C-alpha positions in Angstrom: 33.9 8.3 32.2 37.5 7.2 30.5 37.6 8.1 26.6 38.4 4.5 26.4 34.5 4.0 27.9 33.1 6.1 26.1 34.4 5.3 22.4 33.4 1.0 23.9 29.8 2.2 24.6 29.9 4.3 21.7 30.0 1.7 19.6 27.4 -0.5 21.4 25.0 2.3 21.3 25.3 3.7 17.6 24.2 0.4 16.3 21.7 -0.1 18.1 20.4 3.6 17.5 20.9 2.9 13.6 19.0 -0.7 13.8 16.0 1.1 15.8 16.0 3.7 13.2 16.3 1.9 9.9 12.7 1.1 8.4 12.7 -2.9 8.9 13.3 -2.4 12.4 9.3 -2.5 13.3 8.9 -5.3 11.0 11.8 -7.5 12.7 10.7 -6.4 16.2 7.1 -7.1 15.2 8.2 -11.1 13.7 10.7 -11.6 16.6 7.1 -11.0 19.2 5.3 -13.5 17.3 7.9 -16.5 16.7 8.4 -15.9 20.9 4.4 -16.2 21.1 4.3 -19.2 18.8 7.5 -20.7 20.7 5.3 -20.2 24.2 2.1 -21.2 23.0 4.1 -24.6 22.1 5.9 -25.1 25.1 5.2 -25.9 28.9 4.6 -22.4 29.5 1.3 -22.9 27.5 -1.3 -22.4 30.3 0.9 -19.3 31.8 0.5 -17.7 28.3 -3.3 -18.2 28.3 -3.7 -17.6 31.8 -1.9 -14.2 31.2 -4.1 -13.1 28.4 -7.5 -13.6 29.9 -6.1 -11.7 32.8 -8.3 -9.1 34.3 -8.0 -5.4 34.8 -10.5 -2.2 35.0 -13.3 -4.8 33.6 -10.8 -6.4 30.4 -9.1 -9.2 29.9 -5.3 -8.6 29.3 -6.1 -9.7 25.6 -8.9 -7.4 25.0 -6.7 -4.0 26.8 -4.4 -4.8 24.0 -6.6 -5.5 21.2 -9.2 -2.8 21.5 -7.7 -0.3 23.8 -3.6 -0.3 22.3 -4.9 -1.3 18.8 -7.0 2.2 18.8 -3.5 4.0 19.0 -2.3 1.9 16.1 -5.4 2.4 14.4 -5.2 6.2 14.9 -1.7 6.2 13.5 -3.1 4.6 10.6 -6.0 7.2 9.8 -3.2 10.2 10.6 -1.3 8.2 7.9 -4.2 8.4 5.3 -6.0 11.7 6.1 -2.3 13.2 5.2 -2.3 11.2 2.0 -5.8 12.2 1.4 -5.1 16.1 1.6 -1.6 16.4 0.8 0.1 13.4 -0.2 0.5 10.5 -2.9 -3.5 10.1 -3.0 -4.2 14.1 -3.5 -5.5 14.0 -7.1 -7.9 11.7 -9.0 -4.8 10.6 -10.9 -2.6 9.6 -8.4 -5.2 7.5 -6.6 -6.3 5.7 -10.1 -3.6 2.9 -9.9 -3.8 2.0 -6.4 -7.4 2.3 -5.9 -7.8 -0.1 -8.4 -5.0 -2.4 -7.3 -6.7 -2.1 -3.4 -9.7 -2.9 -4.8 -8.7 -6.3 -7.1 -6.6 -7.0 -4.0 -9.6 -7.2 -1.8 -12.4 -8.3 -3.7 -10.4 -11.5 -5.2 -8.9 -13.1 -1.7 -12.3 -12.5 -0.4 -13.7 -14.4 -3.4 -11.3 -17.0 -2.5 -11.9 -17.9 1.0 -15.6 -17.8 0.5 -15.2 -20.4 -2.4 -13.4 -22.8 0.0 -15.8 -22.0 3.0 -19.3 -21.9 1.2 -21.6 -24.6 3.8 -18.7 -24.3 6.5 -21.2 -22.3 8.7 -19.6 -20.3 11.0 -16.6 -20.5 8.8 -18.5 -17.9 6.3 -18.0 -15.4 8.6 -14.0 -14.8 7.9 -14.6 -13.7 4.5 -12.2 -10.8 4.9 -9.3 -12.1 7.0 -7.5 -12.6 4.0 -8.3 -8.9 2.6 -5.8 -7.0 4.7 -2.5 -6.1 3.9 0.1 -6.0 6.5 2.2 -2.1 5.5 5.0 -2.5 7.6 5.9 -5.5 6.8 5.5 -5.3 3.1 7.6 -2.0 3.3 10.1 -3.6 5.3 10.9 -5.8 2.6 11.3 -3.8 -0.1 13.4 -1.6 1.8 15.5 -5.0 2.4 16.0 -4.8 -1.5 17.2 -1.4 -1.5 17.7 0.4 -4.7 16.9 -3.0 -6.7 12.8 -1.1 -6.1 12.3 2.1 -7.9 10.9 4.7 -5.2 8.2 4.7 -7.5 7.4 1.2 -6.5 7.4 2.3 -2.9 4.9 5.1 -3.4 2.9 2.5 -4.8 2.5 0.4 -2.4 2.3 3.2 0.5 -0.8 4.3 -1.8 -2.4 0.7 -2.3 -2.0 -0.5 1.6 -3.3 3.0 2.6 -6.2 2.3 0.7 -6.6 -1.4 1.7 -6.4 0.4 5.4 -9.5 2.3 4.5 -11.2 -0.4 3.1 -10.3 -2.9 6.1 -11.8 -0.2 8.4 -14.8 0.3 6.5 -15.5 -3.9 6.8 -14.3 -4.3 10.8 -17.1 -0.6 11.2 -20.0 -2.2 8.5 -19.9 -6.1 9.1 -18.2 -6.6 12.4 -20.2 -5.1 14.8 -22.2 -6.5 17.8 -25.3 -5.7 19.5 -25.7 -1.6 19.1 -26.9 0.2 22.0 -28.2 2.9 20.5 -27.2 5.2 24.2 -23.7 4.6 23.7 -23.6 4.8 19.9 -25.1 8.6 20.8 -22.9 9.5 23.1 -20.3 8.4 20.8 -21.8 10.7 18.0 -21.8 13.9 20.6 -17.9 12.9 20.9 -17.8 13.3 16.9 -19.4 16.4 17.1 -17.6 18.2 19.8 -14.2 16.9 17.9 -15.2 18.2 14.5 -16.2 21.5 16.4 -12.8 21.5 18.2 -11.2 21.2 14.7 -13.6 24.2 12.5 -12.8 26.0 15.7 -9.4 26.2 14.8 -8.1 24.2 17.9 -4.4 23.0 17.7 -3.9 22.2 21.2 -3.9 18.4 21.2 -5.3 17.6 24.9 -8.8 18.7 24.0 -9.1 16.2 21.5 -7.3 13.7 23.1 -9.2 13.9 25.8 -12.6 13.5 23.5 -10.9 11.1 21.9 -10.6 8.7 24.8 -14.0 9.5 25.7 -14.8 8.5 22.2 -13.2 5.3 22.7 -15.2 4.5 26.0 -18.3 5.1 23.8 -17.4 3.1 21.1 -16.2 0.4 23.2 -20.0 0.4 25.3 -21.9 0.9 21.5 -21.0 -2.2 19.8 -19.0 -0.7 17.1 -15.3 -1.9 17.1 -13.2 0.7 20.0 -10.8 0.5 17.2 -12.5 2.6 15.0 -12.7 5.5 17.4 -8.8 6.1 16.7 -9.5 7.0 13.0 -12.2 9.0 14.0 -10.0 11.2 16.4 -7.3 11.0 13.9 -9.4 12.3 10.8 -10.4 15.7 13.6 -6.9 16.4 14.1 -5.8 19.4 11.9 -3.8 19.1 9.2 -3.7 22.6 7.8 -3.1 24.9 10.7 0.4 25.1 13.2 0.4 25.3 16.9 1.8 28.1 19.2 5.4 26.0 17.8 4.9 26.6 14.5 4.5 22.9 14.0 1.3 21.3 12.3 -0.9 19.0 15.0 -1.0 16.1 12.7 2.9 15.9 12.5 3.3 16.2 16.4 1.1 13.7 17.3 2.3 11.1 14.5 5.7 11.8 15.6 5.2 11.3 19.6 2.7 8.3 18.9 5.1 6.5 16.3 7.8 4.4 18.0 5.3 3.4 20.8 3.3 2.0 17.9 6.1 0.1 16.5 8.2 -0.8 19.0 5.6 -1.4 21.7 2.1 -1.8 20.9 2.5 -3.8 17.7 4.7 -6.2 19.3 2.2 -6.9 22.1 -0.3 -7.6 19.8 2.0 -10.1 18.0 2.9 -11.6 20.9 -0.7 -11.9 22.2 -2.2 -12.9 19.0 0.5 -15.0 17.0 0.3 -17.6 19.8 -1.0 -20.3 18.3 -0.3 -24.1 20.3 -0.1 -26.2 17.1 0.4 -29.4 19.2 -3.2 -29.7 19.7 -4.2 -29.3 16.1 -4.6 -32.4 13.6 -3.5 -32.7 9.9 -7.2 -32.2 9.1 -7.2 -28.8 10.9 -3.9 -27.5 9.5 -5.8 -28.3 6.1 -9.4 -27.2 6.9 -10.9 -24.8 4.5 -10.7 -21.7 7.4 -6.6 -22.0 6.9 -6.8 -22.8 3.5 -8.7 -20.3 2.0 -6.4 -17.6 4.3 -3.6 -19.1 3.3 -4.4 -19.3 -0.7 -6.3 -15.8 -0.4 -3.5 -13.8 0.7 -0.9 -15.8 -1.5 -2.8 -16.2 -4.7 -5.7 -13.8 -4.6 -3.5 -10.7 -3.5 -1.9 -11.4 -6.5 -4.2 -12.2 -8.9 -6.1 -9.3 -7.8 -3.7 -6.7 -7.1 -1.8 -7.4 -10.8 -5.0 -8.1 -12.4 -6.1 -5.0 -12.0 -3.6 -3.0 -12.6 -2.3 -4.5 -15.3 -6.0 -4.4 -16.9 -6.3 -0.2 -16.0 -2.9 0.6 -17.4 -4.0 -1.1 -20.7 -7.5 0.5 -20.6 -5.6 4.0 -20.3 -7.3 4.4 -16.5 -4.0 4.9 -14.9 -0.3 4.6 -15.6 2.6 2.2 -14.4 4.7 3.8 -11.7 7.4 5.3 -13.5 11.3 3.0 -14.0 9.3 0.2 -13.3 8.7 -3.5 -15.4 5.7 -5.1 -15.0 7.8 -8.5 -13.0 8.2 -5.5 -10.6 4.4 -4.4 -10.2 4.1 -8.8 -10.0 6.3 -8.8 -7.3 4.9 -5.9 -5.0 1.4 -7.4 -5.8 2.9 -10.5 -4.3 4.4 -9.1 -1.3 0.8 -7.8 -0.7 -0.2 -11.1 0.6 1.4 -10.4 3.9 -1.6 -10.0 6.1 -0.3 -10.5 9.3 -1.3 -7.6 11.5 -5.0 -6.8 9.8 -5.7 -10.2 8.8 -5.5 -12.1 12.4 -7.2 -8.8 14.2 -10.1 -9.1 11.5 -10.0 -13.3 12.5 -10.4 -12.5 16.1 -13.1 -10.0 14.9 -14.9 -12.5 13.1 -14.2 -15.6 15.1 -14.5 -14.0 18.7 -14.9 -17.2 21.5 -14.0 -19.6 19.1 -10.6 -20.8 20.4 -10.2 -23.5 17.4 -11.3 -21.2 14.2 -8.5 -18.6 15.7 -6.0 -20.8 15.8 -6.6 -22.0 12.2 -6.7 -18.7 11.0 -3.2 -17.9 12.6 -2.0 -20.8 11.0 -3.4 -19.7 7.4 -2.1 -15.9 8.1 1.3 -17.0 8.9 1.6 -19.7 6.0 0.0 -17.3 3.5 2.6 -14.3 5.0 5.6 -16.7 4.8 5.1 -17.4 1.6 4.1 -14.1 0.3 7.7 -12.4 1.4 9.7 -15.3 0.2 8.0 -15.5 -3.3 8.1 -11.6 -3.4 11.5 -11.2 -2.4 12.6 -13.6 -4.8 10.8 -12.2 -8.0 11.8 -8.8 -7.0 15.8 -9.8 -6.4 15.9 -11.4 -9.7 13.9 -8.8 -11.7 15.0 -5.2 -13.5 13.0 -2.2 -14.7 12.4 -1.4 -18.3 11.8 1.6 -20.2 9.7 0.1 -22.4 5.8 0.5 -21.0 
């Protein structure tokens, strides 16, 4: 290869490499995949799109493989992040947990109350109360990254910690409220796998293969038990060693997270977006678009999140229970609170669980999630773009 051709290749490869290593790359790829789904769902390819999602392999449809199997890997990555932050990171002490803890509580309760207020007396629609309670950490952090130095690092830490606690709440909600009929036999088998994973950890096993093998069996038993299979990813993550190193002097948790992160970011989440964001707007009337479900979801995300997060953060600081993030103003904290209205991935996921089999309600959820998240992105960016830090506390 000539020096000139090598130079040309370098000019092409380097920008691509820089893009995929940037903190906003995952969010952009997810947005593109979701936009592709919306375009396909409203084109002549609509029927082919639906047929592809319903195509079965190994007893599960493509849609179920994405939502129940691949998303278990996503939840495993979430679990790895949660474990690290709780033991050695931004949530290792109670003082560090205070402000994001209050914020996460408000950011889940108020959106749920707003959605419930719009859907009381609407029968099946009330099952979606938890849809606007979730925050999409990847999107929110991606938007903060776009703002660069305009946002102090303390706010990025605050948002990360808040979103991790929010994810913990979402996982608890899925486990407690969105389960089907329970098979005690399969639940017992899943419990045995959890015990095995715990014993592997206590025995000091640092090789990942035994954990992953037991985790696959745990996923299968969870799938058959009625408890949503993605919970297996969280349980497995909590059992991966963090305080011991393997024979290569590497921490098993870090090794696993590093291995799966690119797959989750650039394959699993885009596939989830493509499989779940496609909504055929042509088949919906204005009454459908303005019904209680999409309005409740959109306002829960856009209004509920900012009221709940900012309100409880302000209250906690005023009562002396927590401190405002260093080098930040209340306007910036408010801007981050608005950004937390980006519910996308987790909101769509919970919507699928809440309204399984009800195509109309799921489509209405998609409209509400897309509308609320878009409003949160635009408003949050504008607030943070034109705000400034204040030394006054």
